[in-house]
PDB file of C-alpha atoms in Angstrom:
ATOM      1  CA  MET A   1      70.537  11.484 -95.748  1.00  0.00           C
ATOM      2  CA  LEU A   2      71.293  10.479 -92.171  1.00  0.00           C
ATOM      3  CA  LYS A   3      70.033  12.944 -89.572  1.00  0.00           C
ATOM      4  CA  ILE A   4      70.712  12.407 -85.869  1.00  0.00           C
ATOM      5  CA  THR A   5      69.129  14.776 -83.357  1.00  0.00           C
ATOM      6  CA  ASN A   6      69.620  14.990 -79.574  1.00  0.00           C
ATOM      7  CA  LEU A   7      70.833  11.397 -79.395  1.00  0.00           C
ATOM      8  CA  VAL A   8      71.416  10.071 -75.870  1.00  0.00           C
ATOM      9  CA  LYS A   9      72.622   6.633 -74.849  1.00  0.00           C
ATOM     10  CA  ARG A  10      72.908   5.675 -71.199  1.00  0.00           C
ATOM     11  CA  TYR A  11      73.718   2.248 -69.765  1.00  0.00           C
ATOM     12  CA  GLY A  12      71.919   1.716 -66.481  1.00  0.00           C
ATOM     13  CA  ASN A  13      72.344   4.592 -64.029  1.00  0.00           C
ATOM     14  CA  GLY A  14      75.804   5.562 -65.257  1.00  0.00           C
ATOM     15  CA  GLU A  15      76.879   8.653 -67.142  1.00  0.00           C
ATOM     16  CA  PRO A  16      75.513   8.852 -70.703  1.00  0.00           C
ATOM     17  CA  VAL A  17      77.866   7.482 -73.339  1.00  0.00           C
ATOM     18  CA  LEU A  18      76.265   9.789 -75.911  1.00  0.00           C
ATOM     19  CA  LYS A  19      75.052  13.212 -74.819  1.00  0.00           C
ATOM     20  CA  ASP A  20      72.529  15.161 -76.923  1.00  0.00           C
ATOM     21  CA  LEU A  21      74.476  14.383 -80.068  1.00  0.00           C
ATOM     22  CA  ASP A  22      73.556  15.972 -83.411  1.00  0.00           C
ATOM     23  CA  LEU A  23      74.974  14.791 -86.742  1.00  0.00           C
ATOM     24  CA  MET A  24      73.952  15.018 -90.405  1.00  0.00           C
ATOM     25  CA  ILE A  25      75.478  13.131 -93.325  1.00  0.00           C
ATOM     26  CA  GLU A  26      74.408  13.747 -96.906  1.00  0.00           C
ATOM     27  CA  GLY A  27      75.300  12.505-100.377  1.00  0.00           C
ATOM     28  CA  GLU A  28      78.188  10.166-101.085  1.00  0.00           C
ATOM     29  CA  SER A  29      80.572  11.718 -98.594  1.00  0.00           C
ATOM     30  CA  VAL A  30      82.988   9.610 -96.543  1.00  0.00           C
ATOM     31  CA  VAL A  31      82.918  10.765 -92.932  1.00  0.00           C
ATOM     32  CA  SER A  32      85.313   9.546 -90.258  1.00  0.00           C
ATOM     33  CA  ILE A  33      84.721   9.610 -86.515  1.00  0.00           C
ATOM     34  CA  ILE A  34      87.813   9.962 -84.347  1.00  0.00           C
ATOM     35  CA  GLY A  35      88.380  10.197 -80.612  1.00  0.00           C
ATOM     36  CA  SER A  36      89.902   8.400 -77.668  1.00  0.00           C
ATOM     37  CA  SER A  37      88.657   5.004 -76.547  1.00  0.00           C
ATOM     38  CA  GLY A  38      85.420   5.515 -74.630  1.00  0.00           C
ATOM     39  CA  ALA A  39      84.454   8.648 -76.547  1.00  0.00           C
ATOM     40  CA  GLY A  40      81.287   6.924 -77.815  1.00  0.00           C
ATOM     41  CA  LYS A  41      82.300   6.261 -81.417  1.00  0.00           C
ATOM     42  CA  SER A  42      81.281   2.604 -81.595  1.00  0.00           C
ATOM     43  CA  THR A  43      78.153   3.228 -79.552  1.00  0.00           C
ATOM     44  CA  LEU A  44      77.086   5.858 -82.072  1.00  0.00           C
ATOM     45  CA  LEU A  45      77.369   3.428 -84.991  1.00  0.00           C
ATOM     46  CA  ARG A  46      75.528   0.723 -83.081  1.00  0.00           C
ATOM     47  CA  CYS A  47      72.712   3.104 -82.213  1.00  0.00           C
ATOM     48  CA  ILE A  48      72.295   3.938 -85.898  1.00  0.00           C
ATOM     49  CA  ASN A  49      71.707   0.313 -86.875  1.00  0.00           C
ATOM     50  CA  ARG A  50      69.880  -0.439 -83.596  1.00  0.00           C
ATOM     51  CA  LEU A  51      72.376  -3.052 -82.404  1.00  0.00           C
ATOM     52  CA  VAL A  52      72.269  -0.794 -79.339  1.00  0.00           C
ATOM     53  CA  GLU A  53      69.006   0.846 -78.304  1.00  0.00           C
ATOM     54  CA  PRO A  54      69.210   4.650 -77.958  1.00  0.00           C
ATOM     55  CA  THR A  55      67.941   6.057 -74.668  1.00  0.00           C
ATOM     56  CA  SER A  56      66.390   9.061 -76.387  1.00  0.00           C
ATOM     57  CA  GLY A  57      66.707  11.219 -79.472  1.00  0.00           C
ATOM     58  CA  SER A  58      66.011  10.817 -83.173  1.00  0.00           C
ATOM     59  CA  ILE A  59      67.807   8.913 -85.954  1.00  0.00           C
ATOM     60  CA  GLU A  60      66.405   9.394 -89.447  1.00  0.00           C
ATOM     61  CA  LEU A  61      67.640   7.691 -92.609  1.00  0.00           C
ATOM     62  CA  ASN A  62      66.174   9.219 -95.747  1.00  0.00           C
ATOM     63  CA  GLY A  63      63.149  10.376 -93.782  1.00  0.00           C
ATOM     64  CA  ASN A  64      62.579   7.056 -92.003  1.00  0.00           C
ATOM     65  CA  GLU A  65      62.650   7.446 -88.194  1.00  0.00           C
ATOM     66  CA  LEU A  66      64.668   4.426 -87.099  1.00  0.00           C
ATOM     67  CA  THR A  67      64.231   4.778 -83.345  1.00  0.00           C
ATOM     68  CA  LYS A  68      60.478   4.115 -83.532  1.00  0.00           C
ATOM     69  CA  LEU A  69      60.682   0.920 -85.579  1.00  0.00           C
ATOM     70  CA  LYS A  70      60.048  -2.571 -84.218  1.00  0.00           C
ATOM     71  CA  GLY A  71      59.748  -6.102 -85.513  1.00  0.00           C
ATOM     72  CA  ARG A  72      59.339  -6.468 -89.258  1.00  0.00           C
ATOM     73  CA  GLN A  73      59.718  -2.751 -89.921  1.00  0.00           C
ATOM     74  CA  LEU A  74      63.021  -2.650 -88.026  1.00  0.00           C
ATOM     75  CA  ARG A  75      64.331  -5.687 -89.898  1.00  0.00           C
ATOM     76  CA  ALA A  76      63.401  -4.047 -93.200  1.00  0.00           C
ATOM     77  CA  ALA A  77      65.181  -0.827 -92.216  1.00  0.00           C
ATOM     78  CA  ARG A  78      68.326  -2.713 -91.200  1.00  0.00           C
ATOM     79  CA  ARG A  79      68.584  -4.095 -94.719  1.00  0.00           C
ATOM     80  CA  LYS A  80      69.390  -0.565 -95.825  1.00  0.00           C
ATOM     81  CA  ILE A  81      72.217  -0.108 -93.316  1.00  0.00           C
ATOM     82  CA  GLY A  82      75.380  -1.946 -94.329  1.00  0.00           C
ATOM     83  CA  MET A  83      77.887  -2.715 -91.553  1.00  0.00           C
ATOM     84  CA  VAL A  84      81.586  -3.546 -91.810  1.00  0.00           C
ATOM     85  CA  PHE A  85      83.071  -4.881 -88.569  1.00  0.00           C
ATOM     86  CA  GLN A  86      86.542  -4.707 -87.065  1.00  0.00           C
ATOM     87  CA  GLY A  87      86.559  -8.456 -86.414  1.00  0.00           C
ATOM     88  CA  PHE A  88      85.147  -9.259 -89.895  1.00  0.00           C
ATOM     89  CA  ASN A  89      82.225 -11.323 -88.432  1.00  0.00           C
ATOM     90  CA  LEU A  90      82.533 -14.032 -91.070  1.00  0.00           C
ATOM     91  CA  VAL A  91      81.535 -17.670 -90.684  1.00  0.00           C
ATOM     92  CA  ASP A  92      84.917 -19.339 -91.087  1.00  0.00           C
ATOM     93  CA  ARG A  93      83.664 -22.742 -92.234  1.00  0.00           C
ATOM     94  CA  LEU A  94      81.603 -21.213 -95.058  1.00  0.00           C
ATOM     95  CA  THR A  95      82.943 -20.193 -98.440  1.00  0.00           C
ATOM     96  CA  VAL A  96      83.461 -16.613 -99.528  1.00  0.00           C
ATOM     97  CA  MET A  97      80.357 -16.805-101.723  1.00  0.00           C
ATOM     98  CA  GLU A  98      78.257 -18.148 -98.841  1.00  0.00           C
ATOM     99  CA  ASN A  99      79.484 -15.386 -96.531  1.00  0.00           C
ATOM    100  CA  VAL A 100      78.765 -12.775 -99.154  1.00  0.00           C
ATOM    101  CA  GLN A 101      75.264 -14.118 -99.722  1.00  0.00           C
ATOM    102  CA  SER A 102      74.500 -13.687 -96.015  1.00  0.00           C
ATOM    103  CA  GLY A 103      74.049 -10.036 -96.915  1.00  0.00           C
ATOM    104  CA  ARG A 104      70.867 -11.100 -98.723  1.00  0.00           C
ATOM    105  CA  LEU A 105      69.287 -12.967 -95.793  1.00  0.00           C
ATOM    106  CA  GLY A 106      66.799 -10.176 -95.241  1.00  0.00           C
ATOM    107  CA  TYR A 107      65.578 -10.508 -98.827  1.00  0.00           C
ATOM    108  CA  ILE A 108      65.281 -14.259 -99.451  1.00  0.00           C
ATOM    109  CA  SER A 109      63.156 -16.974 -97.871  1.00  0.00           C
ATOM    110  CA  THR A 110      64.341 -19.068 -94.947  1.00  0.00           C
ATOM    111  CA  TRP A 111      64.215 -22.160 -97.147  1.00  0.00           C
ATOM    112  CA  ALA A 112      66.414 -20.567 -99.795  1.00  0.00           C
ATOM    113  CA  ALA A 113      68.907 -19.515 -97.118  1.00  0.00           C
ATOM    114  CA  VAL A 114      69.026 -22.937 -95.439  1.00  0.00           C
ATOM    115  CA  THR A 115      69.402 -24.822 -98.728  1.00  0.00           C
ATOM    116  CA  ARG A 116      71.743 -22.137-100.106  1.00  0.00           C
ATOM    117  CA  SER A 117      69.518 -21.782-103.153  1.00  0.00           C
ATOM    118  CA  TYR A 118      70.609 -18.266-103.938  1.00  0.00           C
ATOM    119  CA  PRO A 119      68.784 -16.382-106.711  1.00  0.00           C
ATOM    120  CA  LYS A 120      70.756 -16.135-109.944  1.00  0.00           C
ATOM    121  CA  GLU A 121      70.639 -12.346-109.803  1.00  0.00           C
ATOM    122  CA  ASP A 122      72.194 -12.380-106.314  1.00  0.00           C
ATOM    123  CA  ILE A 123      74.980 -14.682-107.505  1.00  0.00           C
ATOM    124  CA  ARG A 124      75.630 -12.440-110.490  1.00  0.00           C
ATOM    125  CA  ARG A 125      75.750  -9.350-108.278  1.00  0.00           C
ATOM    126  CA  ALA A 126      78.041 -11.093-105.805  1.00  0.00           C
ATOM    127  CA  PHE A 127      80.552 -11.988-108.519  1.00  0.00           C
ATOM    128  CA  GLU A 128      80.357  -8.439-109.844  1.00  0.00           C
ATOM    129  CA  LEU A 129      81.179  -6.946-106.447  1.00  0.00           C
ATOM    130  CA  MET A 130      83.822  -9.555-105.618  1.00  0.00           C
ATOM    131  CA  GLU A 131      85.515  -8.840-108.929  1.00  0.00           C
ATOM    132  CA  ARG A 132      85.434  -5.136-108.099  1.00  0.00           C
ATOM    133  CA  VAL A 133      87.273  -5.635-104.793  1.00  0.00           C
ATOM    134  CA  GLY A 134      89.626  -8.323-106.090  1.00  0.00           C
ATOM    135  CA  ILE A 135      88.360 -11.503-104.430  1.00  0.00           C
ATOM    136  CA  ALA A 136      86.259 -13.172-107.144  1.00  0.00           C
ATOM    137  CA  HIS A 137      88.848 -15.941-107.505  1.00  0.00           C
ATOM    138  CA  TYR A 138      88.248 -16.853-103.850  1.00  0.00           C
ATOM    139  CA  ALA A 139      84.515 -17.457-104.295  1.00  0.00           C
ATOM    140  CA  ASN A 140      84.694 -21.161-103.349  1.00  0.00           C
ATOM    141  CA  LYS A 141      87.436 -20.821-100.757  1.00  0.00           C
ATOM    142  CA  ARG A 142      86.663 -21.079 -97.035  1.00  0.00           C
ATOM    143  CA  ALA A 143      86.756 -17.788 -95.185  1.00  0.00           C
ATOM    144  CA  ASP A 144      89.300 -19.054 -92.646  1.00  0.00           C
ATOM    145  CA  GLU A 145      91.823 -19.576 -95.457  1.00  0.00           C
ATOM    146  CA  LEU A 146      91.984 -15.867 -96.273  1.00  0.00           C
ATOM    147  CA  SER A 147      94.279 -13.119 -95.022  1.00  0.00           C
ATOM    148  CA  GLY A 148      92.950 -10.276 -92.886  1.00  0.00           C
ATOM    149  CA  GLY A 149      92.681  -7.899 -95.816  1.00  0.00           C
ATOM    150  CA  GLU A 150      90.886 -10.477 -97.928  1.00  0.00           C
ATOM    151  CA  ARG A 151      88.485 -11.235 -95.094  1.00  0.00           C
ATOM    152  CA  GLN A 152      87.675  -7.555 -94.716  1.00  0.00           C
ATOM    153  CA  ARG A 153      86.972  -7.300 -98.444  1.00  0.00           C
ATOM    154  CA  VAL A 154      84.492 -10.147 -98.007  1.00  0.00           C
ATOM    155  CA  GLY A 155      82.889  -8.130 -95.211  1.00  0.00           C
ATOM    156  CA  VAL A 156      82.636  -5.081 -97.461  1.00  0.00           C
ATOM    157  CA  VAL A 157      81.002  -7.072-100.266  1.00  0.00           C
ATOM    158  CA  ARG A 158      78.593  -8.727 -97.815  1.00  0.00           C
ATOM    159  CA  ALA A 159      77.479  -5.267 -96.640  1.00  0.00           C
ATOM    160  CA  LEU A 160      77.093  -4.024-100.214  1.00  0.00           C
ATOM    161  CA  MET A 161      74.944  -7.036-101.101  1.00  0.00           C
ATOM    162  CA  GLN A 162      72.274  -5.485 -98.886  1.00  0.00           C
ATOM    163  CA  ASN A 163      71.932  -2.602-101.376  1.00  0.00           C
ATOM    164  CA  PRO A 164      72.386  -0.247 -98.421  1.00  0.00           C
ATOM    165  CA  GLU A 165      71.473   3.416 -98.258  1.00  0.00           C
ATOM    166  CA  ILE A 166      74.423   4.017 -95.924  1.00  0.00           C
ATOM    167  CA  LEU A 167      77.532   2.037 -95.044  1.00  0.00           C
ATOM    168  CA  LEU A 168      78.852   1.983 -91.472  1.00  0.00           C
ATOM    169  CA  ALA A 169      82.379   0.770 -90.734  1.00  0.00           C
ATOM    170  CA  ASP A 170      83.493   0.163 -87.144  1.00  0.00           C
ATOM    171  CA  GLU A 171      87.308   0.213 -86.996  1.00  0.00           C
ATOM    172  CA  PRO A 172      87.568  -1.602 -90.360  1.00  0.00           C
ATOM    173  CA  THR A 173      91.380  -1.405 -90.445  1.00  0.00           C
ATOM    174  CA  ALA A 174      92.240  -2.010 -86.783  1.00  0.00           C
ATOM    175  CA  SER A 175      93.193  -5.660 -87.334  1.00  0.00           C
ATOM    176  CA  LEU A 176      95.182  -5.017 -90.496  1.00  0.00           C
ATOM    177  CA  ASP A 177      98.776  -4.144 -91.315  1.00  0.00           C
ATOM    178  CA  PRO A 178      99.479  -0.549 -92.464  1.00  0.00           C
ATOM    179  CA  LYS A 179      99.589  -1.275 -96.205  1.00  0.00           C
ATOM    180  CA  THR A 180      96.407  -3.339 -96.158  1.00  0.00           C
ATOM    181  CA  SER A 181      94.715  -0.676 -94.009  1.00  0.00           C
ATOM    182  CA  GLU A 182      95.415   1.942 -96.654  1.00  0.00           C
ATOM    183  CA  GLN A 183      94.043  -0.352 -99.366  1.00  0.00           C
ATOM    184  CA  ILE A 184      90.793  -0.921 -97.453  1.00  0.00           C
ATOM    185  CA  MET A 185      90.355   2.800 -96.771  1.00  0.00           C
ATOM    186  CA  GLU A 186      90.965   3.628-100.425  1.00  0.00           C
ATOM    187  CA  LEU A 187      88.500   0.922-101.421  1.00  0.00           C
ATOM    188  CA  LEU A 188      85.798   2.372 -99.157  1.00  0.00           C
ATOM    189  CA  ARG A 189      86.397   5.852-100.529  1.00  0.00           C
ATOM    190  CA  ASN A 190      86.216   4.688-104.138  1.00  0.00           C
ATOM    191  CA  LEU A 191      83.110   2.576-103.563  1.00  0.00           C
ATOM    192  CA  ALA A 192      81.356   5.527-101.948  1.00  0.00           C
ATOM    193  CA  ALA A 193      81.928   7.566-105.091  1.00  0.00           C
ATOM    194  CA  GLU A 194      81.059   4.774-107.516  1.00  0.00           C
ATOM    195  CA  LEU A 195      77.874   3.723-105.722  1.00  0.00           C
ATOM    196  CA  LYS A 196      76.941   7.240-104.559  1.00  0.00           C
ATOM    197  CA  LEU A 197      76.843   5.880-101.042  1.00  0.00           C
ATOM    198  CA  PRO A 198      77.468   7.769 -97.784  1.00  0.00           C
ATOM    199  CA  VAL A 199      80.034   6.026 -95.589  1.00  0.00           C
ATOM    200  CA  LEU A 200      80.543   6.617 -91.859  1.00  0.00           C
ATOM    201  CA  ILE A 201      83.788   5.200 -90.460  1.00  0.00           C
ATOM    202  CA  ASN A 202      84.826   4.897 -86.826  1.00  0.00           C
ATOM    203  CA  ILE A 203      88.626   4.978 -86.929  1.00  0.00           C
ATOM    204  CA  HIS A 204      91.619   5.421 -84.614  1.00  0.00           C
ATOM    205  CA  ASN A 205      94.158   6.166 -87.342  1.00  0.00           C
ATOM    206  CA  VAL A 206      93.962   9.942 -87.734  1.00  0.00           C
ATOM    207  CA  THR A 207      96.399   9.978 -90.649  1.00  0.00           C
ATOM    208  CA  GLU A 208      94.162   7.655 -92.640  1.00  0.00           C
ATOM    209  CA  ALA A 209      91.126   9.722 -91.690  1.00  0.00           C
ATOM    210  CA  LYS A 210      92.800  12.847 -93.071  1.00  0.00           C
ATOM    211  CA  ILE A 211      93.860  11.152 -96.307  1.00  0.00           C
ATOM    212  CA  TYR A 212      90.854   9.041 -97.203  1.00  0.00           C
ATOM    213  CA  THR A 213      87.783  10.841 -95.838  1.00  0.00           C
ATOM    214  CA  ASP A 214      86.008  14.036 -96.837  1.00  0.00           C
ATOM    215  CA  ARG A 215      85.037  15.111 -93.349  1.00  0.00           C
ATOM    216  CA  ILE A 216      86.212  14.385 -89.825  1.00  0.00           C
ATOM    217  CA  VAL A 217      84.021  14.316 -86.731  1.00  0.00           C
ATOM    218  CA  GLY A 218      85.897  14.419 -83.443  1.00  0.00           C
ATOM    219  CA  MET A 219      84.226  13.067 -80.292  1.00  0.00           C
ATOM    220  CA  ARG A 220      85.078  13.425 -76.619  1.00  0.00           C
ATOM    221  CA  TYR A 221      83.003  12.238 -73.648  1.00  0.00           C
ATOM    222  CA  GLY A 222      80.020  11.436 -75.860  1.00  0.00           C
ATOM    223  CA  ARG A 223      79.879  14.812 -77.581  1.00  0.00           C
ATOM    224  CA  ILE A 224      80.982  16.086 -80.971  1.00  0.00           C
ATOM    225  CA  ILE A 225      83.603  18.779 -80.422  1.00  0.00           C
ATOM    226  CA  PHE A 226      84.997  18.945 -83.958  1.00  0.00           C
ATOM    227  CA  ASP A 227      83.238  18.661 -87.327  1.00  0.00           C
ATOM    228  CA  ASP A 228      85.092  19.959 -90.369  1.00  0.00           C
ATOM    229  CA  LYS A 229      87.226  19.126 -93.397  1.00  0.00           C
ATOM    230  CA  PRO A 230      90.453  17.181 -92.786  1.00  0.00           C
ATOM    231  CA  ASP A 231      92.610  20.252 -93.451  1.00  0.00           C
ATOM    232  CA  ALA A 232      91.024  21.983 -90.460  1.00  0.00           C
ATOM    233  CA  LEU A 233      92.182  19.289 -88.048  1.00  0.00           C
ATOM    234  CA  ASP A 234      95.162  21.166 -86.628  1.00  0.00           C
ATOM    235  CA  LYS A 235      97.115  20.672 -83.395  1.00  0.00           C
ATOM    236  CA  GLU A 236      94.656  22.729 -81.366  1.00  0.00           C
ATOM    237  CA  ALA A 237      91.728  20.589 -82.551  1.00  0.00           C
ATOM    238  CA  MET A 238      93.686  17.395 -81.895  1.00  0.00           C
ATOM    239  CA  ASP A 239      94.488  18.543 -78.373  1.00  0.00           C
ATOM    240  CA  LYS A 240      90.814  19.172 -77.680  1.00  0.00           C
ATOM    241  CA  ILE A 241      89.812  15.765 -78.998  1.00  0.00           C
ATOM    242  CA  TYR A 242      92.540  13.661 -77.416  1.00  0.00           C
ATOM    243  CA  SER A 243      93.867  15.573 -74.421  1.00  0.00           C
ATOM    244  CA  GLY A 244      91.491  18.451 -73.769  1.00  0.00           C
ATOM    245  CA  ASN A 245      91.718  20.963 -70.973  1.00  0.00           C
ATOM    246  CA  PRO A 246      92.008  19.040 -67.677  1.00  0.00           C
ATOM    247  CA  GLN A 247      90.313  21.753 -65.605  1.00  0.00           C
ATOM    248  CA  ALA A 248      87.513  22.114 -68.153  1.00  0.00           C
ATOM    249  CA  ASP A 249      87.039  18.342 -68.132  1.00  0.00           C
ATOM    250  CA  ARG A 250      86.794  18.311 -64.324  1.00  0.00           C
ATOM    251  CA  ASN A 251      84.323  21.190 -64.376  1.00  0.00           C
ATOM    252  CA  GLN A 252      82.210  19.438 -67.017  1.00  0.00           C
ATOM    253  CA  ASN A 253      82.161  16.180 -65.036  1.00  0.00           C
ATOM    254  CA  MET A 254      81.148  18.056 -61.884  1.00  0.00           C
ATOM    255  CA  LEU A 255      78.261  19.717 -63.709  1.00  0.00           C
ATOM    256  CA  GLU A 256      77.045  16.396 -65.111  1.00  0.00           C
ATOM    257  CA  THR A 257      77.146  14.601 -61.781  1.00  0.00           C
ATOM    258  CA  ALA A 258      75.667  17.459 -59.724  1.00  0.00           C
TER     259      ALA A 258
END
């Protein structure tokens, strides 16, 4: 279970990007986060895996308080948080298998990583996952020879190689064509069910969020203003998330800067 309480993130002396945010995710549910650019969606995901340091608040993953961890303990906790990136974050000159095995770097020795002496069990698991997502036949192909959808599947497998307790996806379909986007979203949904894994997806495509996720969280100005099933996301809710009430927004900004 992921439990976020009173989370605040502020850069310098500016307005907080996240403002006393509370969120709980349980089980193998697929949860999407929607909102305009600048709403704080990506910052939220990066606070969870500590790529960005929260200013204050609590982030617990299965009872482990992530915000208090440092050094070796933080590295160990990050192993349990899989991350799928918008830009894939692959090493182009390496093969698919080598990119996938980078998901095991937190578990193997430096020597094994440098010499690419991957444990047999890790290789077996990699082929199993690559077969599941349809890229096993690309195992020895360089990453830069793949299409966008294939590259994203490599990113998904790399994250799953960590044996994560939660999977975070930051705009995983933004660089893909519509058909491939739908395939990746369906893949994430199916993997969540098969692996009993909670998945939190930051996404701009509201239609895909409604089709492929179990729950939608709408953010505006660093706050959650909608949290419900996809069917509840009606025009009124969309207006609040994406356009809002101009006078209310001005009043809120005045209160926060007073």
